[in-house]
PDB file of C-alpha atoms in Angstrom:
ATOM      1  CA  MET A  69      75.214 -23.906  56.498  1.00 72.00           C
ATOM      2  CA  LYS A  70      74.367 -26.839  58.902  1.00 84.00           C
ATOM      3  CA  VAL A  71      71.166 -29.053  58.104  1.00 88.00           C
ATOM      4  CA  THR A  72      69.090 -29.454  61.509  1.00 89.00           C
ATOM      5  CA  ALA A  73      67.062 -32.417  62.428  1.00 92.00           C
ATOM      6  CA  GLU A  74      63.996 -30.156  61.844  1.00 94.00           C
ATOM      7  CA  LYS A  75      65.126 -29.469  58.182  1.00 92.00           C
ATOM      8  CA  ASN A  76      65.685 -33.311  57.547  1.00 93.00           C
ATOM      9  CA  GLU A  77      62.608 -34.191  58.899  1.00 95.00           C
ATOM     10  CA  LYS A  78      60.452 -31.533  56.728  1.00 96.00           C
ATOM     11  CA  VAL A  79      62.359 -32.752  53.315  1.00 95.00           C
ATOM     12  CA  ALA A  80      61.099 -36.462  54.620  1.00 96.00           C
ATOM     13  CA  LYS A  81      57.503 -35.517  54.902  1.00 97.00           C
ATOM     14  CA  MET A  82      57.485 -33.739  51.541  1.00 97.00           C
ATOM     15  CA  ILE A  83      55.418 -35.281  48.899  1.00 98.00           C
ATOM     16  CA  PHE A  84      57.662 -36.290  45.855  1.00 98.00           C
ATOM     17  CA  ALA A  85      54.692 -35.872  43.387  1.00 98.00           C
ATOM     18  CA  SER A  86      54.470 -31.960  44.754  1.00 98.00           C
ATOM     19  CA  VAL A  87      57.959 -31.195  43.584  1.00 98.00           C
ATOM     20  CA  TYR A  88      58.493 -33.365  40.306  1.00 98.00           C
ATOM     21  CA  PRO A  89      56.325 -31.005  38.457  1.00 98.00           C
ATOM     22  CA  HIS A  90      58.663 -28.226  39.591  1.00 97.00           C
ATOM     23  CA  TYR A  91      61.583 -30.189  38.201  1.00 98.00           C
ATOM     24  CA  VAL A  92      59.797 -30.791  34.968  1.00 98.00           C
ATOM     25  CA  ASN A  93      59.162 -27.031  34.452  1.00 98.00           C
ATOM     26  CA  LYS A  94      62.560 -26.065  35.183  1.00 97.00           C
ATOM     27  CA  VAL A  95      64.524 -28.538  32.710  1.00 97.00           C
ATOM     28  CA  GLU A  96      61.675 -27.722  30.329  1.00 97.00           C
ATOM     29  CA  LYS A  97      62.003 -24.016  30.605  1.00 97.00           C
ATOM     30  CA  LYS A  98      65.872 -24.378  29.647  1.00 95.00           C
ATOM     31  CA  GLY A  99      65.447 -26.579  26.648  1.00 96.00           C
ATOM     32  CA  ARG A 100      65.861 -30.059  28.275  1.00 97.00           C
ATOM     33  CA  THR A 101      63.339 -32.771  27.779  1.00 97.00           C
ATOM     34  CA  LYS A 102      61.028 -34.524  30.440  1.00 97.00           C
ATOM     35  CA  GLU A 103      62.841 -37.711  29.192  1.00 97.00           C
ATOM     36  CA  ASP A 104      66.338 -36.415  29.855  1.00 97.00           C
ATOM     37  CA  LEU A 105      64.751 -35.630  33.572  1.00 98.00           C
ATOM     38  CA  HIS A 106      63.631 -39.164  33.930  1.00 98.00           C
ATOM     39  CA  LYS A 107      67.242 -40.529  32.690  1.00 97.00           C
ATOM     40  CA  VAL A 108      68.814 -38.511  35.168  1.00 97.00           C
ATOM     41  CA  ILE A 109      66.121 -39.890  37.981  1.00 98.00           C
ATOM     42  CA  GLU A 110      66.740 -43.096  36.864  1.00 98.00           C
ATOM     43  CA  TRP A 111      70.365 -42.894  37.109  1.00 98.00           C
ATOM     44  CA  LEU A 112      70.144 -41.722  40.581  1.00 98.00           C
ATOM     45  CA  THR A 113      67.693 -43.916  41.952  1.00 98.00           C
ATOM     46  CA  GLY A 114      67.180 -46.686  39.832  1.00 98.00           C
ATOM     47  CA  PHE A 115      63.370 -45.997  38.895  1.00 98.00           C
ATOM     48  CA  ASN A 116      62.298 -46.560  35.363  1.00 97.00           C
ATOM     49  CA  GLU A 117      59.386 -44.433  34.041  1.00 96.00           C
ATOM     50  CA  ASP A 118      56.886 -46.756  35.127  1.00 97.00           C
ATOM     51  CA  LYS A 119      58.177 -47.314  38.915  1.00 98.00           C
ATOM     52  CA  LEU A 120      58.654 -43.353  38.916  1.00 98.00           C
ATOM     53  CA  GLN A 121      54.857 -42.877  37.651  1.00 98.00           C
ATOM     54  CA  GLU A 122      53.967 -45.477  40.190  1.00 98.00           C
ATOM     55  CA  LEU A 123      55.704 -43.449  43.165  1.00 98.00           C
ATOM     56  CA  ILE A 124      54.044 -39.966  41.859  1.00 98.00           C
ATOM     57  CA  ASP A 125      50.409 -41.759  42.025  1.00 98.00           C
ATOM     58  CA  GLU A 126      51.357 -43.068  45.294  1.00 98.00           C
ATOM     59  CA  LYS A 127      51.848 -39.587  46.487  1.00 98.00           C
ATOM     60  CA  VAL A 128      55.042 -41.138  48.325  1.00 98.00           C
ATOM     61  CA  THR A 129      57.240 -38.600  50.655  1.00 98.00           C
ATOM     62  CA  PHE A 130      60.624 -38.048  49.897  1.00 98.00           C
ATOM     63  CA  GLU A 131      61.667 -40.589  52.794  1.00 98.00           C
ATOM     64  CA  THR A 132      59.642 -43.278  50.929  1.00 98.00           C
ATOM     65  CA  PHE A 133      60.933 -42.591  47.720  1.00 98.00           C
ATOM     66  CA  PHE A 134      64.745 -42.632  48.798  1.00 98.00           C
ATOM     67  CA  GLN A 135      63.859 -45.701  50.858  1.00 98.00           C
ATOM     68  CA  LYS A 136      62.870 -47.431  47.730  1.00 98.00           C
ATOM     69  CA  ALA A 137      65.455 -46.172  45.485  1.00 98.00           C
ATOM     70  CA  LYS A 138      68.572 -47.893  45.059  1.00 97.00           C
ATOM     71  CA  LEU A 139      71.143 -45.386  44.788  1.00 97.00           C
ATOM     72  CA  HIS A 140      73.755 -45.482  41.843  1.00 96.00           C
ATOM     73  CA  PRO A 141      77.481 -46.141  43.324  1.00 95.00           C
ATOM     74  CA  ASN A 142      78.842 -43.090  41.806  1.00 95.00           C
ATOM     75  CA  ALA A 143      76.052 -40.918  43.551  1.00 95.00           C
ATOM     76  CA  HIS A 144      78.888 -39.858  45.950  1.00 94.00           C
ATOM     77  CA  LEU A 145      80.632 -37.944  43.117  1.00 95.00           C
ATOM     78  CA  ILE A 146      77.871 -35.257  43.304  1.00 96.00           C
ATOM     79  CA  LYS A 147      79.507 -32.331  45.258  1.00 95.00           C
ATOM     80  CA  GLY A 148      79.016 -28.632  45.361  1.00 94.00           C
ATOM     81  CA  VAL A 149      76.730 -26.494  46.873  1.00 93.00           C
ATOM     82  CA  ILE A 150      73.053 -26.650  46.382  1.00 91.00           C
ATOM     83  CA  CYS A 151      70.576 -24.412  48.357  1.00 84.00           C
ATOM     84  CA  GLY A 152      73.286 -23.090  50.364  1.00 88.00           C
ATOM     85  CA  TYR A 153      74.439 -26.570  51.327  1.00 89.00           C
ATOM     86  CA  ARG A 154      77.626 -28.071  50.621  1.00 94.00           C
ATOM     87  CA  ILE A 155      76.324 -31.738  49.669  1.00 96.00           C
ATOM     88  CA  GLU A 156      79.288 -33.542  51.036  1.00 93.00           C
ATOM     89  CA  GLU A 157      79.045 -32.045  54.070  1.00 94.00           C
ATOM     90  CA  ILE A 158      75.498 -32.976  54.638  1.00 95.00           C
ATOM     91  CA  ASP A 159      74.945 -35.520  57.817  1.00 93.00           C
ATOM     92  CA  PHE A 160      71.556 -36.656  57.511  1.00 95.00           C
ATOM     93  CA  ASP A 161      71.502 -39.136  54.587  1.00 95.00           C
ATOM     94  CA  LEU A 162      68.079 -38.377  53.490  1.00 96.00           C
ATOM     95  CA  TYR A 163      68.545 -34.745  52.961  1.00 96.00           C
ATOM     96  CA  ARG A 164      71.811 -35.575  51.051  1.00 96.00           C
ATOM     97  CA  GLN A 165      69.985 -37.884  48.715  1.00 97.00           C
ATOM     98  CA  ALA A 166      67.377 -35.155  48.289  1.00 97.00           C
ATOM     99  CA  ARG A 167      70.116 -32.616  47.287  1.00 96.00           C
ATOM    100  CA  TYR A 168      71.609 -34.765  45.048  1.00 97.00           C
ATOM    101  CA  LEU A 169      68.507 -34.696  42.919  1.00 98.00           C
ATOM    102  CA  ASP A 170      68.607 -31.173  43.360  1.00 96.00           C
ATOM    103  CA  LYS A 171      71.938 -30.988  41.873  1.00 97.00           C
ATOM    104  CA  LEU A 172      71.166 -33.163  39.022  1.00 97.00           C
ATOM    105  CA  VAL A 173      68.096 -31.088  37.911  1.00 97.00           C
ATOM    106  CA  ASP A 174      70.418 -27.747  38.169  1.00 96.00           C
ATOM    107  CA  GLU A 175      72.867 -29.427  36.117  1.00 97.00           C
ATOM    108  CA  LEU A 176      70.431 -30.479  33.397  1.00 97.00           C
ATOM    109  CA  ALA A 177      68.818 -27.252  33.512  1.00 96.00           C
ATOM    110  CA  LYS A 178      72.097 -25.498  32.893  1.00 96.00           C
ATOM    111  CA  GLY A 179      72.978 -27.532  29.942  1.00 96.00           C
ATOM    112  CA  ARG A 180      75.716 -29.543  31.148  1.00 95.00           C
ATOM    113  CA  LYS A 181      76.630 -32.503  29.094  1.00 95.00           C
ATOM    114  CA  MET A 182      74.540 -35.943  29.958  1.00 94.00           C
ATOM    115  CA  GLU A 183      77.876 -37.998  30.656  1.00 92.00           C
ATOM    116  CA  LYS A 184      78.917 -35.351  33.125  1.00 94.00           C
ATOM    117  CA  ILE A 185      75.880 -35.209  34.895  1.00 95.00           C
ATOM    118  CA  LEU A 186      75.730 -38.992  34.983  1.00 95.00           C
ATOM    119  CA  ARG A 187      79.330 -39.017  36.529  1.00 91.00           C
ATOM    120  CA  GLU A 188      80.145 -41.736  34.172  1.00 78.00           C
ATOM    121  CA  GLU A 189      83.677 -43.532  34.784  1.00 65.00           C
ATOM    122  CA  LYS A 190      86.444 -42.825  32.106  1.00 56.00           C
ATOM    123  CA  GLN A 191      87.323 -45.804  29.882  1.00 42.00           C
TER     124      GLN A 191
END
């Protein structure tokens, strides 16, 4: 499937705080913790828990959320299909970044090991 400009714009305008509780529910239902979720979000975006809470309180859009983020240099290693879209084929940066986050949350909920989720380099 191809991401349209309209779909990208819709995601850009979504409020991160409205989606965040769904992320928490998804991972907790599968036995992971909110702390695990925060670790994954911090890895991807650079936001520590305080900064994340600040962005939630400010009700920032996904566009603002990812504009303020400093994406991890290994984020490009997040590949695969999420919501019917192959991540590495998404042309819109914002939409791809939002799907990176979705993919990490999915992997966390599926019980994948943290070092795999965080795409740690082999020593």
